[in-house]
PDB file of C-alpha atoms in Angstrom:
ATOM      1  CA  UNK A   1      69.330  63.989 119.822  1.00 91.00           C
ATOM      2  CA  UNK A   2      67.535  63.014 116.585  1.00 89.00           C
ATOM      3  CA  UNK A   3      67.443  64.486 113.103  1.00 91.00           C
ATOM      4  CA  UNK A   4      68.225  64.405 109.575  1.00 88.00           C
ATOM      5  CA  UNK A   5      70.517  67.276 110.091  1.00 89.00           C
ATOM      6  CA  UNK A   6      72.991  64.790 111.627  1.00 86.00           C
ATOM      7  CA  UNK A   7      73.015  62.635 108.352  1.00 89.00           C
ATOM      8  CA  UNK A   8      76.656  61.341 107.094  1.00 89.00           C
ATOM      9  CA  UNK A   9      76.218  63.844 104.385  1.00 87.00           C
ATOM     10  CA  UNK A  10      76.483  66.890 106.871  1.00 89.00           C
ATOM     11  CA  UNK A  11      79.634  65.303 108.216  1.00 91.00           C
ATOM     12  CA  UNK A  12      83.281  67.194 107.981  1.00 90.00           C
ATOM     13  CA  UNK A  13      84.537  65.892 104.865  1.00 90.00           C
ATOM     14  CA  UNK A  14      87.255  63.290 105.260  1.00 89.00           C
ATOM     15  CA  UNK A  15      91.065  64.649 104.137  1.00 89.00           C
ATOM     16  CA  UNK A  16      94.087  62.129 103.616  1.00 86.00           C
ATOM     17  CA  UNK A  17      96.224  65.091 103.472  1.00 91.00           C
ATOM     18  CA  UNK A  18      96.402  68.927 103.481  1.00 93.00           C
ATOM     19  CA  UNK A  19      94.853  71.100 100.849  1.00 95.00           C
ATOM     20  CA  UNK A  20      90.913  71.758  99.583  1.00 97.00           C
ATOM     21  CA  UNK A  21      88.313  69.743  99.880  1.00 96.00           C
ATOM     22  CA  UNK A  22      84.562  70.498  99.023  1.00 96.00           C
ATOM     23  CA  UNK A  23      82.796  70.077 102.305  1.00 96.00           C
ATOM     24  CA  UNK A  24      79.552  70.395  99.800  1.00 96.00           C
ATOM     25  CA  UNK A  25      78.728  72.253  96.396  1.00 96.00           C
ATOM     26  CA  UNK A  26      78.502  75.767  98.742  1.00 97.00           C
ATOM     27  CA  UNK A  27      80.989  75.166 101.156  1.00 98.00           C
ATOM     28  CA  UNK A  28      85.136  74.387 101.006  1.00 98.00           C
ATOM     29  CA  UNK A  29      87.251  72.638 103.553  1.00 97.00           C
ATOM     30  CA  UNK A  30      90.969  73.491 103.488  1.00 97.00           C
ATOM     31  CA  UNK A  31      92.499  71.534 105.889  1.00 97.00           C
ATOM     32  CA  UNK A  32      95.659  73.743 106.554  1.00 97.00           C
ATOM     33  CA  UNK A  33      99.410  72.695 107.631  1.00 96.00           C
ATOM     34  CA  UNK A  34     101.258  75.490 106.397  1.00 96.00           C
ATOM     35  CA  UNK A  35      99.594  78.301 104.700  1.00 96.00           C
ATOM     36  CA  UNK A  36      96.784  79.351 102.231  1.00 96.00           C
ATOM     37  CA  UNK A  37      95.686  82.276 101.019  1.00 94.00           C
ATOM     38  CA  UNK A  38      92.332  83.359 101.343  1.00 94.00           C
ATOM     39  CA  UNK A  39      89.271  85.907 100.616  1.00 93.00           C
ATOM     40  CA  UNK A  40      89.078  88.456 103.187  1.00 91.00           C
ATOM     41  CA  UNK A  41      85.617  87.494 104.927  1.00 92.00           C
ATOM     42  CA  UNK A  42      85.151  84.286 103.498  1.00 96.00           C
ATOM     43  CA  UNK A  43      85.936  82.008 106.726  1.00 96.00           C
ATOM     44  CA  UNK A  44      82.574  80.988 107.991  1.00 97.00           C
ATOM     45  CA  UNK A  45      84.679  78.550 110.830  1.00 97.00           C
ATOM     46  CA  UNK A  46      87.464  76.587 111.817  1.00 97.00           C
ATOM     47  CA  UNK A  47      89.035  74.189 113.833  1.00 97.00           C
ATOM     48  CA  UNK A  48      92.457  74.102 115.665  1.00 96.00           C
ATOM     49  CA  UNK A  49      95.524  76.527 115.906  1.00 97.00           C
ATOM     50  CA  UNK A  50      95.231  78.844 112.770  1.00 97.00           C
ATOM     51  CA  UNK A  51      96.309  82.374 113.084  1.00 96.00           C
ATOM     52  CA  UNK A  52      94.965  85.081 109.992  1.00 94.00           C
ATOM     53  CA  UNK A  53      96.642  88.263 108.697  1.00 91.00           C
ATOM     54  CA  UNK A  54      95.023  90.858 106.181  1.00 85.00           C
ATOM     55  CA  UNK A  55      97.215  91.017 103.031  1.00 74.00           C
ATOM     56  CA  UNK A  56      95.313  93.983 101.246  1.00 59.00           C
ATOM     57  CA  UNK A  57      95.248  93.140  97.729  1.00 48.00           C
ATOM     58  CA  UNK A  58      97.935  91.083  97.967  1.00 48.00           C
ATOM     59  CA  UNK A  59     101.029  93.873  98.620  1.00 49.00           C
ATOM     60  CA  UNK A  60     101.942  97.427  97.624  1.00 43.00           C
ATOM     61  CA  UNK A  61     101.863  97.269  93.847  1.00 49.00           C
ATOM     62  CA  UNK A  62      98.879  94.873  93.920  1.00 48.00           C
ATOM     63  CA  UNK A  63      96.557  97.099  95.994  1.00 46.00           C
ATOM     64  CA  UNK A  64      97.485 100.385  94.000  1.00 42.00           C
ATOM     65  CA  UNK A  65      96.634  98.594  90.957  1.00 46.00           C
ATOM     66  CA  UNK A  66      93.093  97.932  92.600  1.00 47.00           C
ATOM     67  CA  UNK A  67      92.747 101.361  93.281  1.00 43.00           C
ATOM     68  CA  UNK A  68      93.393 102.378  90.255  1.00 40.00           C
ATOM     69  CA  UNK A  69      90.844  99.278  88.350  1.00 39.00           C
ATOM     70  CA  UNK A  70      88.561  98.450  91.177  1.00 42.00           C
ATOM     71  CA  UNK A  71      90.082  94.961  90.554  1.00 50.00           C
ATOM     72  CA  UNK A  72      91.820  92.525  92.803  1.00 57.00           C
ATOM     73  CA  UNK A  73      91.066  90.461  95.689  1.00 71.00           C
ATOM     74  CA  UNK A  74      91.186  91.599  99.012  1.00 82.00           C
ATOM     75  CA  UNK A  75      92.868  88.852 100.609  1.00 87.00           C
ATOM     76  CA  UNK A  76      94.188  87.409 104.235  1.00 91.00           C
ATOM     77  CA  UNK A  77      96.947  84.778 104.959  1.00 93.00           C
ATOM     78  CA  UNK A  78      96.175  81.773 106.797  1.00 96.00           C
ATOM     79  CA  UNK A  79      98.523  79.924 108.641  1.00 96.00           C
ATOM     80  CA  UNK A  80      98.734  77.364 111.179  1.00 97.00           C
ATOM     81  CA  UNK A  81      97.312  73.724 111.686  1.00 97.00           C
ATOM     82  CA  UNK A  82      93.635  73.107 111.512  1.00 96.00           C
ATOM     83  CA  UNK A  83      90.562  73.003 109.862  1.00 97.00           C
ATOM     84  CA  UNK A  84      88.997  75.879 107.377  1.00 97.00           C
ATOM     85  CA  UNK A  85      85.889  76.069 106.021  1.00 98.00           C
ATOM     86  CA  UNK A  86      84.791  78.764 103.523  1.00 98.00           C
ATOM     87  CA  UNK A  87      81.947  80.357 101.645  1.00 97.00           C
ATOM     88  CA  UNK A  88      80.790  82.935  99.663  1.00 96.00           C
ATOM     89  CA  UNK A  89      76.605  83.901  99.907  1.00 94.00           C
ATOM     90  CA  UNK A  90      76.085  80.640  99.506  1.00 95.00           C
ATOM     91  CA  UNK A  91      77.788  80.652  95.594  1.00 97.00           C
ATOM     92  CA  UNK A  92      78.836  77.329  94.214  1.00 97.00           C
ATOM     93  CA  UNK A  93      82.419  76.411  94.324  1.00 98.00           C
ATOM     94  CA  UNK A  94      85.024  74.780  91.811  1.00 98.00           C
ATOM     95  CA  UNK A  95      88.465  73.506  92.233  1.00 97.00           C
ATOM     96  CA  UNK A  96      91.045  73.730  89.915  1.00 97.00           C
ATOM     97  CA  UNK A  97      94.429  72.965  89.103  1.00 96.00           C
ATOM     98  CA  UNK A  98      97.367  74.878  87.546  1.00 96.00           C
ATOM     99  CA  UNK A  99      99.467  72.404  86.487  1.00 91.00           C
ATOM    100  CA  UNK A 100     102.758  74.482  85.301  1.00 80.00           C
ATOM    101  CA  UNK A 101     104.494  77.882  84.179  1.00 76.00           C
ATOM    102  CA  UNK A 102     102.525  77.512  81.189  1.00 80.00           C
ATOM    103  CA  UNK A 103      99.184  76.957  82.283  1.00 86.00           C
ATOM    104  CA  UNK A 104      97.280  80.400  82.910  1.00 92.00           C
ATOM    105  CA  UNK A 105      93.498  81.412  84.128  1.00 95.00           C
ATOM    106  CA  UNK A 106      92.268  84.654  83.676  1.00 93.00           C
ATOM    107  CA  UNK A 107      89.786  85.381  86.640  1.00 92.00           C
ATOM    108  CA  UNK A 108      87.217  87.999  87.611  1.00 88.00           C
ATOM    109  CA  UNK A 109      88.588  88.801  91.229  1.00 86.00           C
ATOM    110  CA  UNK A 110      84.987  88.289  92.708  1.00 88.00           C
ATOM    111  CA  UNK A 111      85.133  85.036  92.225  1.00 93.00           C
ATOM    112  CA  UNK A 112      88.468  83.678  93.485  1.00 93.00           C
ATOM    113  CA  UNK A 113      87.861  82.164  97.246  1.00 96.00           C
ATOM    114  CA  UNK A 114      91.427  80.344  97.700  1.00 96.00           C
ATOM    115  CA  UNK A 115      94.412  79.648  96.777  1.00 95.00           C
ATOM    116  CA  UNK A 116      97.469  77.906  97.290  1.00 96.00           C
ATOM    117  CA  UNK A 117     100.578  80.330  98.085  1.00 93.00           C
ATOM    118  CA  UNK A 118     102.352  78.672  95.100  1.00 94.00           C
ATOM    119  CA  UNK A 119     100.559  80.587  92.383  1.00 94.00           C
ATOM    120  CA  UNK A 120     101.209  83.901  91.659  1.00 90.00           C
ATOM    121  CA  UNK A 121      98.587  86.216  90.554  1.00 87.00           C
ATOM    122  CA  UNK A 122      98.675  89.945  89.247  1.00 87.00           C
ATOM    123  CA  UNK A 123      95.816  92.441  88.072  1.00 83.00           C
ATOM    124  CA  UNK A 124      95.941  93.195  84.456  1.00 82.00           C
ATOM    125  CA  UNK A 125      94.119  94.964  81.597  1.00 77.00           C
ATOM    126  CA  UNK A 126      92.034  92.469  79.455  1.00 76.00           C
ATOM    127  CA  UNK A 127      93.115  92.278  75.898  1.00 67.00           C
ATOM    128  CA  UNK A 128      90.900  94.211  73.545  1.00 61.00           C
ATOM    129  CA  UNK A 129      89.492  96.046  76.224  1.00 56.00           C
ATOM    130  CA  UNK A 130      89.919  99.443  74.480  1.00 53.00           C
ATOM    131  CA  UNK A 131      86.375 101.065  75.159  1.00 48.00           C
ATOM    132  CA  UNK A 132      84.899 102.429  78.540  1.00 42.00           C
ATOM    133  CA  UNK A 133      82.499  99.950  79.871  1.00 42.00           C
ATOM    134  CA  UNK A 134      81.140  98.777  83.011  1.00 44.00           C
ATOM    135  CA  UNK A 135      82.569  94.791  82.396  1.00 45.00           C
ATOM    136  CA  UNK A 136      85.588  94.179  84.493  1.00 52.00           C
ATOM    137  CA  UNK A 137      88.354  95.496  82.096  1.00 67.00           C
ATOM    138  CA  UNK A 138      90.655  94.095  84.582  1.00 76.00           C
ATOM    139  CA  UNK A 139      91.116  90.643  85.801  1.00 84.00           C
ATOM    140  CA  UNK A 140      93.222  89.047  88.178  1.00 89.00           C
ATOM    141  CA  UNK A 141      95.468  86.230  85.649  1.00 91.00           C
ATOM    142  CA  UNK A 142      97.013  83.305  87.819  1.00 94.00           C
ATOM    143  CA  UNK A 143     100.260  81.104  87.165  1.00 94.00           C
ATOM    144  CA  UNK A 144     102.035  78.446  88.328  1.00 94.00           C
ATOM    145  CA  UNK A 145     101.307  75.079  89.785  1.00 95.00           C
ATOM    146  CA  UNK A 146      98.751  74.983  92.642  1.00 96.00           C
ATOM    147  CA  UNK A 147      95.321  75.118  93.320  1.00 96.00           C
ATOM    148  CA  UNK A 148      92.404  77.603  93.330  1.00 97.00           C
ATOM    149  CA  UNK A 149      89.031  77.398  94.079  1.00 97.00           C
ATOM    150  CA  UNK A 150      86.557  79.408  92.214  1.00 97.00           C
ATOM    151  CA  UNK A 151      82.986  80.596  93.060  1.00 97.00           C
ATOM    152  CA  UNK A 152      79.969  80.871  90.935  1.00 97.00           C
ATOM    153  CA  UNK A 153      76.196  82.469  90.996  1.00 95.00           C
ATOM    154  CA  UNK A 154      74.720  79.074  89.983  1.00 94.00           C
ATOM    155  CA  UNK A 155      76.158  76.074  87.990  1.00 95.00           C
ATOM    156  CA  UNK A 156      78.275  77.189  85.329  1.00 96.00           C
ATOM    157  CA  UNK A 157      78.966  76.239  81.190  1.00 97.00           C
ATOM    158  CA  UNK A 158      82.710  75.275  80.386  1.00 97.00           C
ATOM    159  CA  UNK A 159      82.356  76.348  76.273  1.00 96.00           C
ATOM    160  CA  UNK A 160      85.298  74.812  74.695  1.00 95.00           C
ATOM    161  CA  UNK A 161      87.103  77.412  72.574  1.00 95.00           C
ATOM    162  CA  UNK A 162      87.290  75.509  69.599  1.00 90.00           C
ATOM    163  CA  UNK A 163      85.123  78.241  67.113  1.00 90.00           C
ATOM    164  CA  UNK A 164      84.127  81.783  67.576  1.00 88.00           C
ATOM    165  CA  UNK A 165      82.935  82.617  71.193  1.00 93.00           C
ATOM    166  CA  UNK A 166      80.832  85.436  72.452  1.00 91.00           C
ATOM    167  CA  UNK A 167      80.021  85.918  76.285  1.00 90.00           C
ATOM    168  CA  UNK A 168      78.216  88.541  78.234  1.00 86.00           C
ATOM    169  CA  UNK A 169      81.245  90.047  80.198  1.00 84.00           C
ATOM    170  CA  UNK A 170      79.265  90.662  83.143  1.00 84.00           C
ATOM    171  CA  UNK A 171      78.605  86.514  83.079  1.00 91.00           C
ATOM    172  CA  UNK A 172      82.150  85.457  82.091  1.00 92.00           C
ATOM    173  CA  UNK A 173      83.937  84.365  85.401  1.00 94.00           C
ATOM    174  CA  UNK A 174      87.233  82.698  84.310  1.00 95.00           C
ATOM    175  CA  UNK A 175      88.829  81.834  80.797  1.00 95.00           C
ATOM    176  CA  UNK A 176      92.171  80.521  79.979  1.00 94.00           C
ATOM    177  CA  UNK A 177      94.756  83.098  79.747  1.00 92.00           C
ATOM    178  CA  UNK A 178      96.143  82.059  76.459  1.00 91.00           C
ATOM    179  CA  UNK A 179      92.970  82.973  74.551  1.00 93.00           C
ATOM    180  CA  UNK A 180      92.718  86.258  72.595  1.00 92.00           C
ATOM    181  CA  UNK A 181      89.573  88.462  73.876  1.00 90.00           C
ATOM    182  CA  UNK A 182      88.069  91.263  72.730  1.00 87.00           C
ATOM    183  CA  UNK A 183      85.133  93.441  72.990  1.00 80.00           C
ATOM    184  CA  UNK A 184      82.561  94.634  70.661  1.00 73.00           C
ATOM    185  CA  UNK A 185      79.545  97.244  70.225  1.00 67.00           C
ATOM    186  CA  UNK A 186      76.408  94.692  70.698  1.00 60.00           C
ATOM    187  CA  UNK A 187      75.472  97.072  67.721  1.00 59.00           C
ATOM    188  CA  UNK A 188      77.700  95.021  65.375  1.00 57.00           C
ATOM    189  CA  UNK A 189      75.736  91.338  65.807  1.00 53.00           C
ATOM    190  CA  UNK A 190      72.243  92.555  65.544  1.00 54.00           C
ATOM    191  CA  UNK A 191      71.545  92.624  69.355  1.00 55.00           C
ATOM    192  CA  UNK A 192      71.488  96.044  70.357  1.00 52.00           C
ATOM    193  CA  UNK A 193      70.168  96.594  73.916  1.00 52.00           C
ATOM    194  CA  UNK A 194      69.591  92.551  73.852  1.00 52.00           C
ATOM    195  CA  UNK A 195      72.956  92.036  75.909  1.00 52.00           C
ATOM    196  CA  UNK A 196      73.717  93.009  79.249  1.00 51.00           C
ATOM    197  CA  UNK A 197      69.554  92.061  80.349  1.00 51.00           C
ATOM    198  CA  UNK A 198      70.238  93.392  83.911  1.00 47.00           C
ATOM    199  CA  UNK A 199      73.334  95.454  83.349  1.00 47.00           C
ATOM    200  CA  UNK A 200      72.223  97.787  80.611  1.00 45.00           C
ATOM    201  CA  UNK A 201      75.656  96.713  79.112  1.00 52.00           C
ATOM    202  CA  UNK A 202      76.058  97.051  74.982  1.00 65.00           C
ATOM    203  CA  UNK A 203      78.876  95.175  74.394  1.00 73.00           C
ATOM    204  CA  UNK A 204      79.587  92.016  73.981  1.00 82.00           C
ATOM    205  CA  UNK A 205      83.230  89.884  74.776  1.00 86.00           C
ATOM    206  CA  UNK A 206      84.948  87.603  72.095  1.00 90.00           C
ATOM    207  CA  UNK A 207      87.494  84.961  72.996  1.00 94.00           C
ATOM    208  CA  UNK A 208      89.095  83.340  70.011  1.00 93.00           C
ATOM    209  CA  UNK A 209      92.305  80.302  70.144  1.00 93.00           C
ATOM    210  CA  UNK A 210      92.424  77.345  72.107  1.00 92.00           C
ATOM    211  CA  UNK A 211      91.108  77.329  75.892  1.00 94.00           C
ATOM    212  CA  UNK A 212      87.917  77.376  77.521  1.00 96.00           C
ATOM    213  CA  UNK A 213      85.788  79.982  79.322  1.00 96.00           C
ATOM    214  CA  UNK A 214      83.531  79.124  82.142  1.00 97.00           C
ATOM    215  CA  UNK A 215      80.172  81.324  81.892  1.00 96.00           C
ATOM    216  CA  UNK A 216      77.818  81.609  85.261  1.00 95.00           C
ATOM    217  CA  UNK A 217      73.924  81.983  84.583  1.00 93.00           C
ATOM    218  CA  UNK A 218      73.758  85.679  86.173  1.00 83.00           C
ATOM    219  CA  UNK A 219      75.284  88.525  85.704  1.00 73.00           C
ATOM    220  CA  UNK A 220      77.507  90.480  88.219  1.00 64.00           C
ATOM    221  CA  UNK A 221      76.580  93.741  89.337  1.00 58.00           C
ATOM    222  CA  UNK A 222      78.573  95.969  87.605  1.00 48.00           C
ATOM    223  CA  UNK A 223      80.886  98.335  88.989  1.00 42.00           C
ATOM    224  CA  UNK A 224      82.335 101.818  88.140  1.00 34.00           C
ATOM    225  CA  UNK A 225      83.656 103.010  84.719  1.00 30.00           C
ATOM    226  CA  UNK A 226      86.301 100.517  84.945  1.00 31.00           C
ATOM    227  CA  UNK A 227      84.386  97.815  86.186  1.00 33.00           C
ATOM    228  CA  UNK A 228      84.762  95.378  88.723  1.00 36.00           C
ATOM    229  CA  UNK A 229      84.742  95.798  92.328  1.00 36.00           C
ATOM    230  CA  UNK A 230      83.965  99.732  92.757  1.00 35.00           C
ATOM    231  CA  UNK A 231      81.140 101.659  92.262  1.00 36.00           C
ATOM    232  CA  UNK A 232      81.689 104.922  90.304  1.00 36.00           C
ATOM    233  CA  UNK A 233      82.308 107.063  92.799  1.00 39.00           C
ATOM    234  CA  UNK A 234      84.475 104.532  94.381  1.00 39.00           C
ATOM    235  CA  UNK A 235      86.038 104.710  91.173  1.00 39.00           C
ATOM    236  CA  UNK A 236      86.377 108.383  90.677  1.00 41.00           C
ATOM    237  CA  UNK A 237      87.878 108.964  94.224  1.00 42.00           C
ATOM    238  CA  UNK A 238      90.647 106.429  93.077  1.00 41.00           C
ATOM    239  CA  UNK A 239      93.501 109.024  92.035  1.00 42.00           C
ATOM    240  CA  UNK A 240      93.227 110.405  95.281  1.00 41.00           C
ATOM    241  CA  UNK A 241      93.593 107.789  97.247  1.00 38.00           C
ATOM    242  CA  UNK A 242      96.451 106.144  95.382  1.00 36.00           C
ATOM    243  CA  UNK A 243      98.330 109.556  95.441  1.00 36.00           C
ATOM    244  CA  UNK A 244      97.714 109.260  99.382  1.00 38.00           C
ATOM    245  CA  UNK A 245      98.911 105.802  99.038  1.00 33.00           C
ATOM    246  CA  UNK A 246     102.119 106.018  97.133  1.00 32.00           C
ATOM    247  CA  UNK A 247     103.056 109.601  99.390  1.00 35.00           C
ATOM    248  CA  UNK A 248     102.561 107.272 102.671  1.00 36.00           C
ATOM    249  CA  UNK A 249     104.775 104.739 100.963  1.00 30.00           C
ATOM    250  CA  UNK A 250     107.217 106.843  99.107  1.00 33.00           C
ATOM    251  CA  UNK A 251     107.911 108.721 102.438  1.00 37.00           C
ATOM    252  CA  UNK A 252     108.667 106.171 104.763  1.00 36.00           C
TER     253      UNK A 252
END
């Protein structure tokens, strides 16, 4: 058989060892020995002996804390010896690297794909967040030495943090964690209804220190009065189901 489809460029990427590789700009390859930790749903195929199991939101605390936000990342272990390959609706993908205890990345939970079991990751409030709003007021923040890999609705700015930044929450995916943030009225630079385009969001997010923030050219849907994940009545039924939750897990 004959065609372009069959062109070295469509070939399995090439690993010299374990870990993430981008198969192309749309697609990873994580060629597993051990385990990885992955985005429930994302697994469009793999090769070999790989078993998967649904981790929630990534244990007890974690997944009552995404109740309670509409944050986190629903995730599944993957372990075994194989191939992986993931995507995301066809989003671009990124890999990066924590390099140490001290190096920290503040994430939108939509956009984490993978990562390496290494890091650890919690849900937390975003600093200055102090006003109801439908931007994610709480992010997933990862640590530790390992990799990630990142998704993102088109190819993304890094803006170094080196003077006054302002981002459209809804279009900041990831910053580092050791910037100061804050939010503001859009009211109080000029804009007014000029921010949030497709959101109908009036506020506007500050990041000030030393870091950078990577910025996607769209704008995620937003969620519930918390933001995130959720719509609002996801959102609203959240106190009930996180009662349910902790009685279940009280009781046992």
């Amino acid at each position: 058989m004959r065609s372009d489809l069959f062109s070295p460029q469509n070939a399995e990427a090439r690993m010299q060892q374990p870990g993430m590789k981008l198969q192309n700009s749309k697609m990873l390859k994580v060629g597993l020995n051990g385990e990885m930790m992955v985005r429930q749903g994302a697994m469009v195929a793999y090769q070999g002996n790989i078993q998967f199991q649904g981790q929630g939101a990534g244990g007890i605390g974690k997944f009552v804390k995404q109740q309670l936000t509409g944050e986190g990342v629903p995730l599944m272990r993957c372990s075994g010896t194989g191939d992986l390959f993931l995507a995301d609706l066809a989003s671009d993908i990124h890999l990066l690297d924590l390099e140490g205890p001290h190096d920290g990345l503040t994430i939108n939970g939509k956009n984490v794909l993978a990562f390496e079991p290494t890091l650890s990751f919690d849900i937390r409030r975003v600093q200055g967040a102090g006003m109801l709003s439908n931007a994610g007021l709480f992010n997933c923040v990862f640590s530790g030495q390992g990799r990630i890999a990142i998704t993102t609705k088109g190819t993304p700015v890094v803006l170094s943090v080196d003077q006054p930044t302002y981002a459209d929450p809804q279009a900041a995916v990831c910053w580092s964690s050791s910037l100061q943030t804050g939010f503001h009225s859009a009211e109080q630079f000029g804009l007014g209804t000029l921010m949030g385009r497709t959101t109908g969001e009036a506020f506007t997010m500050s990041f000030s220190g030393q870091g950078f923030v990577v910025v996607q050219p769209s704008e995620e849907v937003p969620g519930g009065f918390v933001g995130g994940t959720g719509g609002g009545q996801q959102a609203g039924q959240s106190g009930a189901s996180v009662a349910g939750v902790l009685g279940n897990f009280l009781g046992r």
